[in-house]
Amino acid sequence: MGFMAGKRALIVGVASDRSIATGIATAFAREGAEIAFTYQNDKLKSRVSKLAETLGQNSELCFPCDVGDDNEIATVFAELGKHWDGLDVLVHSVGFAPRDQLDGQYVDAVTREGFKIAHDISSYSLAALAKAALPMMEGRGSSILTLTYYGAVKVVPNYNVMGLAKASLEANVRFLAADLGPRGIRVNGISAGAIKTLAAAGIAGFRKMLTHFDKVAPLRRCVTIEDVGNAAAFLCSDLASGITGEITYVDGGFNIIGMHIEDD
Ligand code: NAD
Ligand code: 0WE
């Protein structure tokens, strides 16, 4: 029996078979969890229901949800409540800034509107989902997980306002963990190393970042959605019952390196 048997999970953020959320769903299913999904818009609906089917899930449990819209968030939990009497796991794997924010120097690219959208979709949405999920999650040893990136704590070229939004997201994890701990809900983040997903497509110099990672990270390789999925399954299971408010790095050790000398 898997270590997530009997857990019911809602996963927000599948867009393709390369999505980090897909790696998480795959690990959850392998460990015996039941999974419901949301999709951002109609364009993504068929991909998400296909994944739900492949994982042997009831594909009925796919709901539309643009996390920028409070009504859509409320509807997801109203609909989910018709199928499930409680929720054990909520995964938030969503990040967005307008494309023009992620190119060139931060000081040139950042705008009031770009800042607002990045923080709304990438950070506030975690609190919005947590608020809406609370009635279904409290008092049952449940957990919430989000995905963050090293650009929250150190400067990464072109990541720009997304770095500020991820810093806010990581603080969001701590404030939510403090409030929701007494209500029986753990809240954690995974800081994943760079992975080629849709969100990475077309980012200037992304391939160079991946080869740098292969050379510098202690594990001498990039991480995969399987690596992240397995860590996510652990953090969202009872195996991690004492862990809350933490950011766990799943980055092959990249973040611990201060200076690198090339291998022979
Ligand atoms: P992805 O493109 O597969 O997933 C991003 C998801 O965000 C998509 O499913 C998209 O539909 C969703 N999304 C964007 N705006 C939304 C909105 N308004 N409403 C609802 N959903 C919305 O890319 P990914 O790399 O799997 O990204 C998932 C998470 O992982 C993001 O938070 C990202 O910042 C984080 N992350 C990615 C990497 C990486 O290198 N790929 C590294 C560390 C952290
Ligand atoms: O968080 C991310 C991706 C965030 C992202 C990506 C896009 C591309 C398409 C947010 N918004 C958008 N908007 C779009 O229109 N990552 C951690 C992956 C990533 O993105 C980078 C990176 C890394 C790593 C951007 C610049 C530099 C490094």
CSV table of N, CA, C and O in Angstrom, one decimal, residues 74-146:
chain,number,residue,atom,x,y,z
A,74,ALA,N,-14.1,30.0,-5.6
A,74,ALA,CA,-15.2,29.6,-4.8
A,74,ALA,C,-15.9,28.4,-5.4
A,74,ALA,O,-16.3,27.4,-4.7
A,75,THR,N,-16.1,28.5,-6.7
A,75,THR,CA,-16.9,27.4,-7.4
A,75,THR,C,-16.2,26.1,-7.4
A,75,THR,O,-16.8,25.0,-7.2
A,76,VAL,N,-14.8,26.1,-7.5
A,76,VAL,CA,-14.1,24.8,-7.4
A,76,VAL,C,-14.4,24.1,-6.1
A,76,VAL,O,-14.7,22.9,-6.1
A,77,PHE,N,-14.4,24.8,-5.0
A,77,PHE,CA,-14.6,24.1,-3.7
A,77,PHE,C,-16.1,23.7,-3.5
A,77,PHE,O,-16.4,22.7,-2.9
A,78,ALA,N,-17.0,24.6,-4.0
A,78,ALA,CA,-18.4,24.2,-4.0
A,78,ALA,C,-18.6,22.9,-4.8
A,78,ALA,O,-19.3,22.0,-4.3
A,79,GLU,N,-18.0,22.8,-5.9
A,79,GLU,CA,-18.2,21.6,-6.8
A,79,GLU,C,-17.5,20.4,-6.2
A,79,GLU,O,-18.0,19.3,-6.1
A,80,LEU,N,-16.2,20.6,-5.7
A,80,LEU,CA,-15.5,19.5,-5.1
A,80,LEU,C,-16.2,18.9,-3.9
A,80,LEU,O,-16.2,17.7,-3.7
A,81,GLY,N,-16.9,19.8,-3.1
A,81,GLY,CA,-17.6,19.4,-1.9
A,81,GLY,C,-18.8,18.5,-2.2
A,81,GLY,O,-19.3,17.8,-1.4
A,82,LYS,N,-19.2,18.5,-3.5
A,82,LYS,CA,-20.3,17.6,-3.9
A,82,LYS,C,-19.8,16.2,-4.1
A,82,LYS,O,-20.6,15.2,-4.1
A,83,HIS,N,-18.5,16.0,-4.3
A,83,HIS,CA,-17.9,14.7,-4.5
A,83,HIS,C,-17.2,14.2,-3.3
A,83,HIS,O,-17.2,13.0,-3.0
A,84,TRP,N,-16.5,15.1,-2.6
A,84,TRP,CA,-15.7,14.7,-1.4
A,84,TRP,C,-16.1,15.4,-0.2
A,84,TRP,O,-16.4,16.6,-0.2
A,85,ASP,N,-16.1,14.7,1.0
A,85,ASP,CA,-16.5,15.4,2.2
A,85,ASP,C,-15.4,16.1,2.9
A,85,ASP,O,-15.6,16.8,3.9
A,86,GLY,N,-14.1,15.9,2.4
A,86,GLY,CA,-13.0,16.6,3.0
A,86,GLY,C,-11.8,16.6,2.0
A,86,GLY,O,-11.9,15.9,1.0
A,87,LEU,N,-10.8,17.4,2.3
A,87,LEU,CA,-9.6,17.5,1.4
A,87,LEU,C,-8.4,17.4,2.3
A,87,LEU,O,-8.2,18.1,3.3
A,88,ASP,N,-7.4,16.5,1.9
A,88,ASP,CA,-6.2,16.2,2.7
A,88,ASP,C,-5.0,17.0,2.1
A,88,ASP,O,-4.1,17.3,2.9
A,89,VAL,N,-5.0,17.3,0.8
A,89,VAL,CA,-3.8,17.9,0.2
A,89,VAL,C,-4.2,18.9,-0.8
A,89,VAL,O,-5.1,18.6,-1.7
A,90,LEU,N,-3.6,20.1,-0.8
A,90,LEU,CA,-3.8,21.1,-1.8
A,90,LEU,C,-2.4,21.4,-2.4
A,90,LEU,O,-1.5,21.8,-1.6
A,91,VAL,N,-2.2,21.3,-3.7
A,91,VAL,CA,-1.0,21.6,-4.4
A,91,VAL,C,-1.2,22.8,-5.2
A,91,VAL,O,-2.1,22.9,-6.1
A,92,HIS,N,-0.4,23.9,-5.0
A,92,HIS,CA,-0.4,25.1,-5.8
A,92,HIS,C,0.9,25.2,-6.6
A,92,HIS,O,2.0,25.3,-6.0
A,93,SER,N,0.8,25.0,-7.9
A,93,SER,CA,1.9,24.9,-8.8
A,93,SER,C,1.7,25.9,-9.9
A,93,SER,O,1.7,25.6,-11.1
A,94,VAL,N,1.6,27.2,-9.5
A,94,VAL,CA,1.2,28.3,-10.4
A,94,VAL,C,2.1,29.5,-10.3
A,94,VAL,O,2.4,29.9,-9.2
A,95,GLY,N,2.6,30.0,-11.4
A,95,GLY,CA,3.4,31.2,-11.4
A,95,GLY,C,3.2,31.9,-12.7
A,95,GLY,O,3.1,31.3,-13.7
A,96,PHE,N,3.0,33.3,-12.6
A,96,PHE,CA,2.9,34.0,-13.9
A,96,PHE,C,3.3,35.5,-13.7
A,96,PHE,O,2.9,36.1,-12.7
A,97,ALA,N,4.0,36.0,-14.7
A,97,ALA,CA,4.2,37.4,-14.9
A,97,ALA,C,4.1,37.7,-16.4
A,97,ALA,O,4.4,36.8,-17.2
A,98,PRO,N,3.6,38.9,-16.7
A,98,PRO,CA,3.6,39.2,-18.2
A,98,PRO,C,5.0,39.0,-18.8
A,98,PRO,O,6.0,39.3,-18.2
A,99,ARG,N,5.0,38.5,-20.0
A,99,ARG,CA,6.2,38.1,-20.7
A,99,ARG,C,7.3,39.2,-20.7
A,99,ARG,O,8.5,38.9,-20.5
A,100,ASP,N,6.9,40.4,-20.8
A,100,ASP,CA,7.9,41.5,-20.9
A,100,ASP,C,8.6,41.8,-19.6
A,100,ASP,O,9.6,42.5,-19.6
A,101,GLN,N,8.1,41.2,-18.5
A,101,GLN,CA,8.7,41.4,-17.2
A,101,GLN,C,10.0,40.5,-17.1
A,101,GLN,O,10.8,40.8,-16.2
A,102,LEU,N,10.1,39.5,-17.9
A,102,LEU,CA,11.2,38.5,-17.7
A,102,LEU,C,12.3,38.6,-18.7
A,102,LEU,O,13.0,37.7,-19.0
A,103,ASP,N,12.5,39.9,-19.2
A,103,ASP,CA,13.5,40.1,-20.2
A,103,ASP,C,14.3,41.4,-19.9
A,103,ASP,O,13.7,42.4,-19.8
A,104,GLY,N,15.6,41.3,-19.8
A,104,GLY,CA,16.5,42.4,-19.6
A,104,GLY,C,16.6,42.8,-18.1
A,104,GLY,O,16.2,42.0,-17.2
A,105,GLN,N,17.1,44.0,-17.8
A,105,GLN,CA,17.4,44.3,-16.4
A,105,GLN,C,16.1,44.6,-15.7
A,105,GLN,O,15.1,45.1,-16.2
A,106,TYR,N,16.0,44.1,-14.4
A,106,TYR,CA,14.9,44.3,-13.5
A,106,TYR,C,14.4,45.8,-13.5
A,106,TYR,O,13.2,46.0,-13.7
A,107,VAL,N,15.4,46.7,-13.4
A,107,VAL,CA,15.0,48.1,-13.2
A,107,VAL,C,14.3,48.7,-14.5
A,107,VAL,O,13.4,49.5,-14.4
A,108,ASP,N,14.7,48.1,-15.6
A,108,ASP,CA,14.1,48.6,-16.9
A,108,ASP,C,12.7,47.9,-17.1
A,108,ASP,O,11.8,48.5,-17.6
A,109,ALA,N,12.6,46.6,-16.8
A,109,ALA,CA,11.5,45.8,-17.2
A,109,ALA,C,10.3,46.0,-16.2
A,109,ALA,O,9.1,46.0,-16.7
A,110,VAL,N,10.5,46.3,-14.9
A,110,VAL,CA,9.4,46.3,-14.0
A,110,VAL,C,8.5,47.4,-14.2
A,110,VAL,O,8.9,48.6,-14.5
A,111,THR,N,7.2,47.1,-14.1
A,111,THR,CA,6.1,48.2,-14.2
A,111,THR,C,5.2,47.9,-13.0
A,111,THR,O,5.1,46.8,-12.5
A,112,ARG,N,4.3,48.9,-12.7
A,112,ARG,CA,3.4,48.8,-11.6
A,112,ARG,C,2.4,47.6,-12.0
A,112,ARG,O,2.1,46.8,-11.1
A,113,GLU,N,2.0,47.6,-13.2
A,113,GLU,CA,1.0,46.5,-13.7
A,113,GLU,C,1.7,45.1,-13.7
A,113,GLU,O,1.1,44.2,-13.2
A,114,GLY,N,2.9,45.0,-14.2
A,114,GLY,CA,3.6,43.8,-14.2
A,114,GLY,C,3.8,43.3,-12.7
A,114,GLY,O,3.7,42.1,-12.4
A,115,PHE,N,4.2,44.2,-11.8
A,115,PHE,CA,4.4,43.8,-10.4
A,115,PHE,C,3.1,43.3,-9.8
A,115,PHE,O,3.1,42.3,-9.1
A,116,LYS,N,2.0,44.0,-10.1
A,116,LYS,CA,0.7,43.6,-9.5
A,116,LYS,C,0.3,42.2,-10.0
A,116,LYS,O,-0.1,41.4,-9.2
A,117,ILE,N,0.4,42.0,-11.3
A,117,ILE,CA,-0.1,40.7,-11.8
A,117,ILE,C,0.8,39.5,-11.3
A,117,ILE,O,0.3,38.5,-10.9
A,118,ALA,N,2.1,39.8,-11.3
A,118,ALA,CA,3.1,38.7,-10.8
A,118,ALA,C,2.7,38.3,-9.4
A,118,ALA,O,2.7,37.2,-9.0
A,119,HIS,N,2.5,39.4,-8.5
A,119,HIS,CA,2.2,39.1,-7.1
A,119,HIS,C,0.8,38.5,-6.9
A,119,HIS,O,0.6,37.6,-6.0
A,120,ASP,N,-0.1,38.9,-7.7
A,120,ASP,CA,-1.5,38.4,-7.6
A,120,ASP,C,-1.5,36.9,-7.9
A,120,ASP,O,-2.0,36.1,-7.1
A,121,ILE,N,-1.0,36.6,-9.1
A,121,ILE,CA,-1.2,35.2,-9.6
A,121,ILE,C,-0.2,34.3,-8.9
A,121,ILE,O,-0.5,33.1,-8.7
A,122,SER,N,1.0,34.8,-8.6
A,122,SER,CA,2.1,33.9,-8.1
A,122,SER,C,2.1,33.8,-6.6
A,122,SER,O,2.7,32.8,-6.1
A,123,SER,N,1.6,34.8,-5.9
A,123,SER,CA,1.7,34.7,-4.4
A,123,SER,C,0.3,34.8,-3.8
A,123,SER,O,-0.1,33.9,-3.0
A,124,TYR,N,-0.5,35.8,-4.0
A,124,TYR,CA,-1.8,36.0,-3.4
A,124,TYR,C,-2.6,34.7,-3.6
A,124,TYR,O,-3.4,34.3,-2.7
A,125,SER,N,-2.5,34.1,-4.8
A,125,SER,CA,-3.4,33.0,-5.1
A,125,SER,C,-3.2,31.8,-4.1
A,125,SER,O,-4.2,31.1,-3.9
A,126,LEU,N,-2.0,31.7,-3.5
A,126,LEU,CA,-1.9,30.6,-2.5
A,126,LEU,C,-2.8,30.9,-1.3
A,126,LEU,O,-3.5,30.0,-0.8
A,127,ALA,N,-2.8,32.2,-0.9
A,127,ALA,CA,-3.7,32.5,0.3
A,127,ALA,C,-5.1,32.4,-0.1
A,127,ALA,O,-6.0,31.9,0.7
A,128,ALA,N,-5.5,32.8,-1.3
A,128,ALA,CA,-6.9,32.8,-1.8
A,128,ALA,C,-7.3,31.3,-1.8
A,128,ALA,O,-8.5,31.0,-1.3
A,129,LEU,N,-6.5,30.4,-2.3
A,129,LEU,CA,-6.9,29.0,-2.4
A,129,LEU,C,-7.0,28.4,-0.9
A,129,LEU,O,-7.9,27.6,-0.6
A,130,ALA,N,-6.0,28.8,-0.1
A,130,ALA,CA,-6.0,28.3,1.3
A,130,ALA,C,-7.3,28.7,2.0
A,130,ALA,O,-7.9,27.9,2.7
A,131,LYS,N,-7.6,30.0,1.9
A,131,LYS,CA,-8.9,30.5,2.5
A,131,LYS,C,-10.1,29.7,2.1
A,131,LYS,O,-10.9,29.3,2.9
A,132,ALA,N,-10.2,29.5,0.8
A,132,ALA,CA,-11.4,28.8,0.2
A,132,ALA,C,-11.4,27.3,0.6
A,132,ALA,O,-12.5,26.7,0.7
A,133,ALA,N,-10.2,26.7,0.7
A,133,ALA,CA,-10.1,25.2,1.0
A,133,ALA,C,-10.3,25.0,2.5
A,133,ALA,O,-10.6,23.8,2.9
A,134,LEU,N,-10.1,26.0,3.3
A,134,LEU,CA,-10.1,25.8,4.8
A,134,LEU,C,-11.2,24.9,5.4
A,134,LEU,O,-11.0,24.0,6.1
A,135,PRO,N,-12.5,25.2,5.0
A,135,PRO,CA,-13.6,24.4,5.6
A,135,PRO,C,-13.4,22.9,5.3
A,135,PRO,O,-13.8,22.1,6.1
A,136,MET,N,-12.9,22.6,4.1
A,136,MET,CA,-12.7,21.2,3.7
A,136,MET,C,-11.5,20.5,4.3
A,136,MET,O,-11.3,19.3,4.3
A,137,MET,N,-10.5,21.4,4.7
A,137,MET,CA,-9.2,20.8,5.1
A,137,MET,C,-8.9,20.8,6.6
A,137,MET,O,-8.1,20.1,7.1
A,138,GLU,N,-9.7,21.6,7.4
A,138,GLU,CA,-9.3,21.8,8.8
A,138,GLU,C,-9.6,20.5,9.6
A,138,GLU,O,-10.5,19.8,9.3
A,139,GLY,N,-8.7,20.3,10.6
A,139,GLY,CA,-8.9,19.3,11.6
A,139,GLY,C,-8.8,17.9,11.1
A,139,GLY,O,-9.3,16.9,11.7
A,140,ARG,N,-8.0,17.6,10.1
A,140,ARG,CA,-7.8,16.3,9.6
A,140,ARG,C,-6.3,15.9,9.2
A,140,ARG,O,-6.1,15.0,8.5
A,141,GLY,N,-5.4,16.7,9.7
A,141,GLY,CA,-4.0,16.4,9.4
A,141,GLY,C,-3.7,16.6,8.0
A,141,GLY,O,-3.0,15.7,7.4
A,142,SER,N,-4.1,17.7,7.4
A,142,SER,CA,-4.0,17.9,6.0
A,142,SER,C,-2.8,18.8,5.7
A,142,SER,O,-2.1,19.3,6.6
A,143,SER,N,-2.4,19.0,4.4
A,143,SER,CA,-1.3,19.8,4.1
A,143,SER,C,-1.4,20.5,2.7
A,143,SER,O,-2.1,20.1,1.8
A,144,ILE,N,-0.7,21.7,2.7
A,144,ILE,CA,-0.7,22.5,1.5
A,144,ILE,C,0.7,22.6,1.0
A,144,ILE,O,1.6,22.8,1.8
A,145,LEU,N,0.9,22.6,-0.3
A,145,LEU,CA,2.3,22.7,-0.9
A,145,LEU,C,2.3,23.6,-2.0
A,145,LEU,O,1.4,23.6,-2.9
A,146,THR,N,3.4,24.5,-2.1
A,146,THR,CA,3.5,25.4,-3.2
A,146,THR,C,4.9,25.2,-3.8
A,146,THR,O,5.8,24.6,-3.2
